[in-house]
Short mmCIF file of C-alpha atoms and ligand atoms in Angstrom, two decimals:
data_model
loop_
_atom_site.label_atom_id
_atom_site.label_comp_id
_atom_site.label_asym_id
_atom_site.label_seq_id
_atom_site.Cartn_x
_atom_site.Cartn_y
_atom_site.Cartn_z
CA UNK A 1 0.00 0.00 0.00
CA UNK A 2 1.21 3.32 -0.77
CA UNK A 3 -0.02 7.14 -0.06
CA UNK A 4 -0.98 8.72 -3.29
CA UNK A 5 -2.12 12.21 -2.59
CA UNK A 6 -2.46 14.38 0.51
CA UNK A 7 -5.07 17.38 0.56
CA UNK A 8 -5.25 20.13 2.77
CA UNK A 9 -8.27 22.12 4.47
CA UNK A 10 -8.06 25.36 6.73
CA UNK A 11 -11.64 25.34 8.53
CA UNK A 12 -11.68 27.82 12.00
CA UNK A 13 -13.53 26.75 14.80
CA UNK A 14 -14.87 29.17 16.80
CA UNK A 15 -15.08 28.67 20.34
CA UNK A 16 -18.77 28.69 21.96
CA UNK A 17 -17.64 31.43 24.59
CA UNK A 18 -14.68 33.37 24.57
CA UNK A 19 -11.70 31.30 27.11
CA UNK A 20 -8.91 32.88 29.32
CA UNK A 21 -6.16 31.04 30.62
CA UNK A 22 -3.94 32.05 33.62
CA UNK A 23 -6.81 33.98 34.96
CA UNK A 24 -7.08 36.61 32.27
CA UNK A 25 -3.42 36.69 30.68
CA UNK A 26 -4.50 35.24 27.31
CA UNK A 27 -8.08 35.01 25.72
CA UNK A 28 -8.89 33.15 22.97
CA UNK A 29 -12.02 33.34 20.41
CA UNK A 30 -10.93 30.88 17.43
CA UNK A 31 -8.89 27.37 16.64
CA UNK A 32 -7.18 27.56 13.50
CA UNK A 33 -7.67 23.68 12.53
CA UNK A 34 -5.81 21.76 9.57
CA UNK A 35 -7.47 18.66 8.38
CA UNK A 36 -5.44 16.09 6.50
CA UNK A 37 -6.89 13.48 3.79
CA UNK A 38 -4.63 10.88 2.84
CA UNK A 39 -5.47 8.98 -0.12
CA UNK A 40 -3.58 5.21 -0.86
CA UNK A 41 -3.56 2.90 -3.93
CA UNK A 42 -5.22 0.27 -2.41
CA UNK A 43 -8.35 2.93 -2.00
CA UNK A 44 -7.93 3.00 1.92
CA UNK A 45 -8.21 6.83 2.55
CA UNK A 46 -7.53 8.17 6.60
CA UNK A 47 -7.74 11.44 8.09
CA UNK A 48 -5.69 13.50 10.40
CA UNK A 49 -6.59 16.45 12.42
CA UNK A 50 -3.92 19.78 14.28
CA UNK A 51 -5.40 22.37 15.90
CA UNK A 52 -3.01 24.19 17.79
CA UNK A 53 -4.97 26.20 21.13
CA UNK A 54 -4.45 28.86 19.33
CA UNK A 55 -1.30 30.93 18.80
CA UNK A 56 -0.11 32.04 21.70
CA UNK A 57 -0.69 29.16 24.51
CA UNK A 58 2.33 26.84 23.24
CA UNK A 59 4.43 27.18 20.32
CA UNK A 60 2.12 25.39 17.69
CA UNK A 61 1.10 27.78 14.84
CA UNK A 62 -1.55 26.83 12.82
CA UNK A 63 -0.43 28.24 9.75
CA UNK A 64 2.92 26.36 10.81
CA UNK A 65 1.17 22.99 10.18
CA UNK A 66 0.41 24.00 6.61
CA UNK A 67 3.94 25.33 6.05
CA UNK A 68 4.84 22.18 7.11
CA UNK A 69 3.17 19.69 5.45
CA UNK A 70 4.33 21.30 2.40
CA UNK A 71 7.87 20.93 3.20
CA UNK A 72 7.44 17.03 4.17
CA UNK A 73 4.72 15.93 1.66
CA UNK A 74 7.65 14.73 -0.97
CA UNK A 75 9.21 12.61 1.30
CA UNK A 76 5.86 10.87 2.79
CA UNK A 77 4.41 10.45 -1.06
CA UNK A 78 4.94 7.04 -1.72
CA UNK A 79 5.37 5.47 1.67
CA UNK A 80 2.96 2.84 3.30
CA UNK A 81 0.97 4.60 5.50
CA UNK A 82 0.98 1.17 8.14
CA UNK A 83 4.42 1.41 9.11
CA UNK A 84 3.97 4.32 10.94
CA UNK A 85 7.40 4.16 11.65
CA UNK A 86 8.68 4.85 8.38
CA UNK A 87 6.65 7.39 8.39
CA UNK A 88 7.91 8.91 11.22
CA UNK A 89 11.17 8.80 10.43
CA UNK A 90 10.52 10.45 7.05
CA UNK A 91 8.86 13.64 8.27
CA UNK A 92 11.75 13.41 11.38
CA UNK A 93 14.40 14.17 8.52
CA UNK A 94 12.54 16.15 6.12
CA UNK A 95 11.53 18.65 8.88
CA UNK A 96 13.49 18.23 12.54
CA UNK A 97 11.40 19.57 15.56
CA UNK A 98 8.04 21.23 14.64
CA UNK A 99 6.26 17.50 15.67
CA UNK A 100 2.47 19.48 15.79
CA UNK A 101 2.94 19.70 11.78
CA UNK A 102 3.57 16.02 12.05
CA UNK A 103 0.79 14.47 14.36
CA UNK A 104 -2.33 14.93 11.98
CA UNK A 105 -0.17 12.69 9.48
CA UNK A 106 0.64 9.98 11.83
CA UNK A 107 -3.25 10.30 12.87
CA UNK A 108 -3.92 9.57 9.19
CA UNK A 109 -1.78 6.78 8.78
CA UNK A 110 -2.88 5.01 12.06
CA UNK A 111 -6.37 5.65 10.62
CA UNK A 112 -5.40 3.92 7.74
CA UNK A 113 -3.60 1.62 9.27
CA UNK A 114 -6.43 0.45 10.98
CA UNK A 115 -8.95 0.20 8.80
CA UNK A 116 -6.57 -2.24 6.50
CA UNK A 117 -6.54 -4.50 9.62
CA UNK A 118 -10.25 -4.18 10.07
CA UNK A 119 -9.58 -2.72 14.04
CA UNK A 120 -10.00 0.07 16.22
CA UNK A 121 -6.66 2.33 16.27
CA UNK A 122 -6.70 1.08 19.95
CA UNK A 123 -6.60 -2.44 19.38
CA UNK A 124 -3.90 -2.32 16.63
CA UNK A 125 -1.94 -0.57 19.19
CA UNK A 126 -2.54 -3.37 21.34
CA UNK A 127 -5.39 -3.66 23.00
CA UNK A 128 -8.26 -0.96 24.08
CA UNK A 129 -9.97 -0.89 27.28
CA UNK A 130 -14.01 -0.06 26.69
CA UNK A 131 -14.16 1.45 29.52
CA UNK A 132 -15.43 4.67 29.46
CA UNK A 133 -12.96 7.51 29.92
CA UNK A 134 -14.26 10.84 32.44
CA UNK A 135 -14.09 13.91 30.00
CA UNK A 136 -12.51 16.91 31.96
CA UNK A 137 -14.25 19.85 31.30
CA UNK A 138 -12.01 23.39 30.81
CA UNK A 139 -12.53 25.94 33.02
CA UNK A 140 -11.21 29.16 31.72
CA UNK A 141 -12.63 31.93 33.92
CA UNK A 142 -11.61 34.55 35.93
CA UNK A 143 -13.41 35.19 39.26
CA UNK A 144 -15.04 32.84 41.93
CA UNK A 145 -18.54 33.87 40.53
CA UNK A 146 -17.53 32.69 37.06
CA UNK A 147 -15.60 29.83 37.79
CA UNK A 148 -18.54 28.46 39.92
CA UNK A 149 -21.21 29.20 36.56
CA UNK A 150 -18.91 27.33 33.93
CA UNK A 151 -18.68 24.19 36.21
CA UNK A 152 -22.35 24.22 36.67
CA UNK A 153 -22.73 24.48 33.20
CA UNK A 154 -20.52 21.25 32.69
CA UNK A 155 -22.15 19.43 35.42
CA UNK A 156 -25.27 19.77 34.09
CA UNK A 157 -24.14 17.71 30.96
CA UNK A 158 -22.72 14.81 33.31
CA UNK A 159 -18.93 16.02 33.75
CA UNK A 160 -17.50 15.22 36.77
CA UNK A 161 -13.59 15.76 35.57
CA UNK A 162 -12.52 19.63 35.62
CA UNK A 163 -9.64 21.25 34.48
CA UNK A 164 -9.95 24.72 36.62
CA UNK A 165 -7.36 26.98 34.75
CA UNK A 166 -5.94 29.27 37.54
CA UNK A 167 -2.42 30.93 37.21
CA UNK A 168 -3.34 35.01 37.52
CA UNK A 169 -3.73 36.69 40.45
CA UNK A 170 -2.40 34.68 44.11
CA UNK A 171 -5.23 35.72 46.05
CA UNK A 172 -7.71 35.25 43.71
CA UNK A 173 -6.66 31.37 42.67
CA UNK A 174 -6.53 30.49 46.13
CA UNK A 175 -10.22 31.96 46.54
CA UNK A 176 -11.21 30.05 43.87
CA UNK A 177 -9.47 26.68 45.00
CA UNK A 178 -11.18 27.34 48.01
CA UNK A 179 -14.57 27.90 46.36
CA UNK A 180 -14.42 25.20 44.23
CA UNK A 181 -13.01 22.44 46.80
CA UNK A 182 -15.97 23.61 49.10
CA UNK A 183 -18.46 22.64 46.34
CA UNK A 184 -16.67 19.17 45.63
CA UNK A 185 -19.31 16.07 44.58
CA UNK A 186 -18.29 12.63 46.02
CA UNK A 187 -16.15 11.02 42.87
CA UNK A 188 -15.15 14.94 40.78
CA UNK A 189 -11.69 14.56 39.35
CA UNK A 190 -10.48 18.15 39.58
CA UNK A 191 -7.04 19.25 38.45
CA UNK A 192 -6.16 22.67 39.08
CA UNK A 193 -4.03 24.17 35.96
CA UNK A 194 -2.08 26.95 36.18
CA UNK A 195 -0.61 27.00 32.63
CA UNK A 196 2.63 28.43 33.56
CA UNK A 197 1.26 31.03 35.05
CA UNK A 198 3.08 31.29 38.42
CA UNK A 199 6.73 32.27 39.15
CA UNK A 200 8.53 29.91 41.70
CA UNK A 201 7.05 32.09 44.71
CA UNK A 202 3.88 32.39 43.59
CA UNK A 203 3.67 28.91 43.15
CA UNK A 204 5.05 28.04 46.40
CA UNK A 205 2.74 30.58 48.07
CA UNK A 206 -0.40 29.33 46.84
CA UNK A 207 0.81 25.27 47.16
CA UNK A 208 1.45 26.29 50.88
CA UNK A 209 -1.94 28.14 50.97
CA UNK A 210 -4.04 25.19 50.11
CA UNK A 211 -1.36 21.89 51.37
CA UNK A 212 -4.79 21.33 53.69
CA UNK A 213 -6.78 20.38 50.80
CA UNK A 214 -4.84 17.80 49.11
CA UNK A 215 -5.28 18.72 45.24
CA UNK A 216 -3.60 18.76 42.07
CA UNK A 217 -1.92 21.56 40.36
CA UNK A 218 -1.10 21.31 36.68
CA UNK A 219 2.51 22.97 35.05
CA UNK A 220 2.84 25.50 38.30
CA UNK A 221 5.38 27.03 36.19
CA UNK A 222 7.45 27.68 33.11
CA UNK A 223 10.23 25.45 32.59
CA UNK A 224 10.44 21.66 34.09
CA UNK A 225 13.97 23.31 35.71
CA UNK A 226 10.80 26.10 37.74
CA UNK A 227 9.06 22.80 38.60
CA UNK A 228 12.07 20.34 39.51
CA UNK A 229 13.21 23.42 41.76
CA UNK A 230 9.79 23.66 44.01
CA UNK A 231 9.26 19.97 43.90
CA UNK A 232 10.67 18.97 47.41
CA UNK A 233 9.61 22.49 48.49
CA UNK A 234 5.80 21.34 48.46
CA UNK A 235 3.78 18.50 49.21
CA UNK A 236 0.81 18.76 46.36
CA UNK A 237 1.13 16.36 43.60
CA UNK A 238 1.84 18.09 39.91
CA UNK A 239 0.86 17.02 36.26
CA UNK A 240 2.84 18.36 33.56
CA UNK A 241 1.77 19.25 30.03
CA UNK A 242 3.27 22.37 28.55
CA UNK A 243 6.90 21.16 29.38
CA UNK A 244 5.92 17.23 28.20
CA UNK A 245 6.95 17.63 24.57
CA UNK A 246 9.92 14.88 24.01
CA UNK A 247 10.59 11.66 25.05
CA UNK A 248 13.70 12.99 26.25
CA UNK A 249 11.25 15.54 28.92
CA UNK A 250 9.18 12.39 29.87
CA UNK A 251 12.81 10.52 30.18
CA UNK A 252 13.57 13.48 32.79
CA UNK A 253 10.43 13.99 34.73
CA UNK A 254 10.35 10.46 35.48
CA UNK A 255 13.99 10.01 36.41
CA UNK A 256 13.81 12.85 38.57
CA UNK A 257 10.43 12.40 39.78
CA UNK A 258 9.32 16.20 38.63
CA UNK A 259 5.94 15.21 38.29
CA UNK A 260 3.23 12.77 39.36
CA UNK A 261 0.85 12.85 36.61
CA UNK A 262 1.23 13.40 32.88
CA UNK A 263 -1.15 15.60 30.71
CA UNK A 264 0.17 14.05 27.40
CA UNK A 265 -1.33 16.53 24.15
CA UNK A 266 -1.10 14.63 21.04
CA UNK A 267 -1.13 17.30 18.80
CA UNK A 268 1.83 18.80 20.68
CA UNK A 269 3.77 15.75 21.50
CA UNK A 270 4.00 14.67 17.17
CA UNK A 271 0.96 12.25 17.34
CA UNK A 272 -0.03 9.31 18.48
CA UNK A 273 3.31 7.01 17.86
CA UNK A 274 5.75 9.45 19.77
CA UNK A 275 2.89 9.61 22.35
CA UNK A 276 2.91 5.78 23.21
CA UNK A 277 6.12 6.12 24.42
CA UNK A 278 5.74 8.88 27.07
CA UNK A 279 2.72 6.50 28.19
CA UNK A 280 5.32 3.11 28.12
CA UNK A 281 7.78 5.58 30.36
CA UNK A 282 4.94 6.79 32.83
CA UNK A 283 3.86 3.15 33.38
CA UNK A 284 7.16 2.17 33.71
CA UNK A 285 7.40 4.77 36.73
CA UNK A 286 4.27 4.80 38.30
CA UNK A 287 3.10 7.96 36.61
CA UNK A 288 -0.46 8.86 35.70
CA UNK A 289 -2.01 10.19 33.28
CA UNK A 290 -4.28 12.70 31.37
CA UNK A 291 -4.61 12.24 27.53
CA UNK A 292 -6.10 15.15 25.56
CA UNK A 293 -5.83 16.68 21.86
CA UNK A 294 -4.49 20.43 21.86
CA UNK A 295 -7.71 21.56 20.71
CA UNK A 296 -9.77 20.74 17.58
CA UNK A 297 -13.19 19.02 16.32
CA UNK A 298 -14.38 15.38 17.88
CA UNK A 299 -11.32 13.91 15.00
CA UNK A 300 -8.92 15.18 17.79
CA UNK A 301 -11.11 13.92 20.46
CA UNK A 302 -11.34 10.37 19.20
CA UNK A 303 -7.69 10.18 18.86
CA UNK A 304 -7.00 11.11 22.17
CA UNK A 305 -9.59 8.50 23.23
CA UNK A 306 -8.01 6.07 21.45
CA UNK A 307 -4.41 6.57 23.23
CA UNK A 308 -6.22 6.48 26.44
CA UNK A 309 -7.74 3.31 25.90
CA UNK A 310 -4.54 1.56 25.62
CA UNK A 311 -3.84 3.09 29.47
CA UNK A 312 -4.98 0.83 32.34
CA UNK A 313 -8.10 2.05 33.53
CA UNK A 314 -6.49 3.15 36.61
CA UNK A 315 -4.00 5.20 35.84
CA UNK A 316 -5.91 7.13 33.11
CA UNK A 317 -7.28 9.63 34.91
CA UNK A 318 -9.37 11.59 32.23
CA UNK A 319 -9.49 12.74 28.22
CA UNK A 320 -11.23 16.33 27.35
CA UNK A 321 -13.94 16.80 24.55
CA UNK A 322 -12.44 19.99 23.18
CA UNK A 323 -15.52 19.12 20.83
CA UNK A 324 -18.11 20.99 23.51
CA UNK A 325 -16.85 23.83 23.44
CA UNK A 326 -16.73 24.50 19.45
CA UNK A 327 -19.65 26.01 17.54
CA UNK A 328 -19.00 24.08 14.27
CA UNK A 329 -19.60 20.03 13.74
CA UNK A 330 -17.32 19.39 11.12
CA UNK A 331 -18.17 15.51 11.33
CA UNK A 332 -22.07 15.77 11.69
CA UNK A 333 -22.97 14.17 15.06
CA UNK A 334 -20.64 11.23 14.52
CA UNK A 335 -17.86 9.95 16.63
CA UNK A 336 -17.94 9.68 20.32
CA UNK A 337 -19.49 12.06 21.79
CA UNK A 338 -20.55 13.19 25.26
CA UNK A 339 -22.64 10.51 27.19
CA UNK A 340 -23.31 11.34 30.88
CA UNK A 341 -19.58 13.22 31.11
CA UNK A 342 -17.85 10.22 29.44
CA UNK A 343 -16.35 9.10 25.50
CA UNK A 344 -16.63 5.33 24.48
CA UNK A 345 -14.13 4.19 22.13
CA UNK A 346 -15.68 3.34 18.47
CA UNK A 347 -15.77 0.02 17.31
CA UNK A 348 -15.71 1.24 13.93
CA UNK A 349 -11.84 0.52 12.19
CA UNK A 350 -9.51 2.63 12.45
CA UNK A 351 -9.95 6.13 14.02
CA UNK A 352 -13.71 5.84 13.85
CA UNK A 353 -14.77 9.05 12.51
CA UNK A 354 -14.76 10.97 9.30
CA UNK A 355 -15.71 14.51 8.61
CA UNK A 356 -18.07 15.38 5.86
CA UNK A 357 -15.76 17.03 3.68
CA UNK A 358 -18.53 19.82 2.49
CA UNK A 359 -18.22 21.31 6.00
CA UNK A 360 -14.34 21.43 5.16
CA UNK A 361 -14.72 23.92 2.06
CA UNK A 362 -12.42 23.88 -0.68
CA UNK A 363 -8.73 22.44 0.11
CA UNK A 364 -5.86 25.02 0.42
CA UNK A 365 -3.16 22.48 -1.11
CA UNK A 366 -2.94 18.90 -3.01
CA UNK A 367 0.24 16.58 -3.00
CA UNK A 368 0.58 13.97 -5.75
MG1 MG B 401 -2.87 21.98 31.13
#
């Protein structure tokens, strides 16, 4: 089997309410997504999805995916989309680095690699649990007041997981800890995410502030050196995401026991083949983890569900539906979707969704 012709879409998805992160420092409106279509010769076509969270959270540049693509598609024309690894290698030499221009590409390829063995991208990988997997909801708000109405909002369709994005102000994020843990149901997964948001004080002033309550705090700071610094300065357990990129960071946080938890962002990390490694090294070290797209339609979603359903059911601890909190359906009701707070893996092969390409619009490029 051999890839034929990739083509290109630019679709934005606007969000359903303007988001801050690290309690008002960055607002964002609109994902710039890429879609991929990858076409074979056997007539197996698979789709891949990047959308960056926008441009200024991490850097993953939406426009950056396209550029991209264009630079690698020569050297993946050709190859057989089912060894992934080949594939991987090919884009790691035509392009070093910039691995968010190379994850909706390995999505497409385990997509097609899938459906040519007539399984779910989880059970080619090895074997998927069914077990449903808690969607975290996203909390981007700024005060007490508003932090309390978007997790009412999520509760109300079933979520019990919630990612509370704090990071701004000292005072305020330990008022809203505060408010939050006070309203805590029996069974809520809550992660409190600061999104690099603190400085080494600030994060050792609120972790002091709240040791009482037991919770989790999410990339306290910049740089895994901010985090590695505080880490026997503080007893709460972290998660990192922002500063998970490599293998080599996982390689670190685990030897040096920087973190507790990882929030592992396909999109960010290169996909889902470099991602099943950082899962193989937190297993291998008791770490646990959160799997989650970037951002993106219910094709990110479903990938991410995918990768967590080759994680023990105990030490996955949730996946996100960036889906819910888009305005456009570019895959018209299909794919998992919110039931009661949770996604169930499709049975269907391969990734398990499609999107109607007419919601797409016209493709920006074609490589043949
Ligand atoms: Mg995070």
């Amino acid at each position: 089997m051999k890839i034929t012709r990739l083509t290109v879409y630019h679709v934005d998805l606007p969000l359903e309410h303007p988001y801050w992160l690290s309690g008002g420092r960055l607002k964002f409106e609109t994902l710039d997504a890429t879609f991929v279509k990858i076409e074979t010769d056997e007539g197996v076509t698979g789709w891949g999805e990047g959308t960056p969270w926008g441009h200024t959270y991490v850097p993953a540049h939406g426009p950056g995916i396209r550029a991209g693509l264009q630079t690698m598609a020569p050297f993946i024309l050709g190859l057989d989309p089912r060894r992934v690894l080949d594939v991987e290698r090919a884009m790691d030499l035509a392009l070093p680095g910039h691995l968010y221009a190379k994850s909706p590409v390995d999505m497409a390829c385990w997509d097609i690699a899938g459906q040519a063995a007539g399984v779910p991208i989880a059970d080619l990988m090895g074997g998927g649990s069914r077990t449903p997997r808690p969607i975290a909801s996203s909390v981007g708000a700024k005060t007490v007041d508003e932090t309390r109405e978007v997790i009412a909002r999520y509760r109300d369709r079933g979520y019990i997981a919630h990612s509370v994005k704090i990071g701004g102000d000292v005072a305020r994020d330990i008022a809203r800890i505060r408010d939050v843990e006070a309203l805590r149901n029996p069974g809520d997964i809550i992660l409190y995410d600061v999104n690099r948001g603190w400085t080494r004080a600030q994060a050792l002033g609120v972790m002091s502030a709240c040791e009482d309550l037991n919770v989790m705090f999410e990339q306290p700071c910049e740089s895994l050196d901010d985090i590695a610094a505080i880490a026997g300065r503080h007893r709460s357990p972290v998660s990192v995401d922002e500063s998970l990129v490599t293998l080599q960071d996982a390689t670190r946080i685990a030897r040096d026991g920087i973190a507790e938890v990882f929030g592992i962002k396909l999109n960010r990390v290169g996909g889902l083949t470099k991602a099943a490694r950082m899962r193989d090294v937190a297993l291998a070290h008791g770490i646990d983890m959160f799997v989650m797209a970037t951002g993106g339609s219910v094709l990110a979603d479903t990938e991410a569900l995918h990768l967590a359903a080759t994680i023990p059911d105990a030490n996955c601890h949730a996946v996100w539906a960036c889906q819910d909190m888009i305005t456009v359906d570019i895959a018209g009701g299909r794919g998992p979707r919110n039931v009661d707070g949770h996604l169930h893996l499709p049975e269907a092969p391969g990734l398990g969704v499609h999107p109607d390409e007419a919601a797409l619009g016209d493709p920006v490029a074609v490589y043949s």
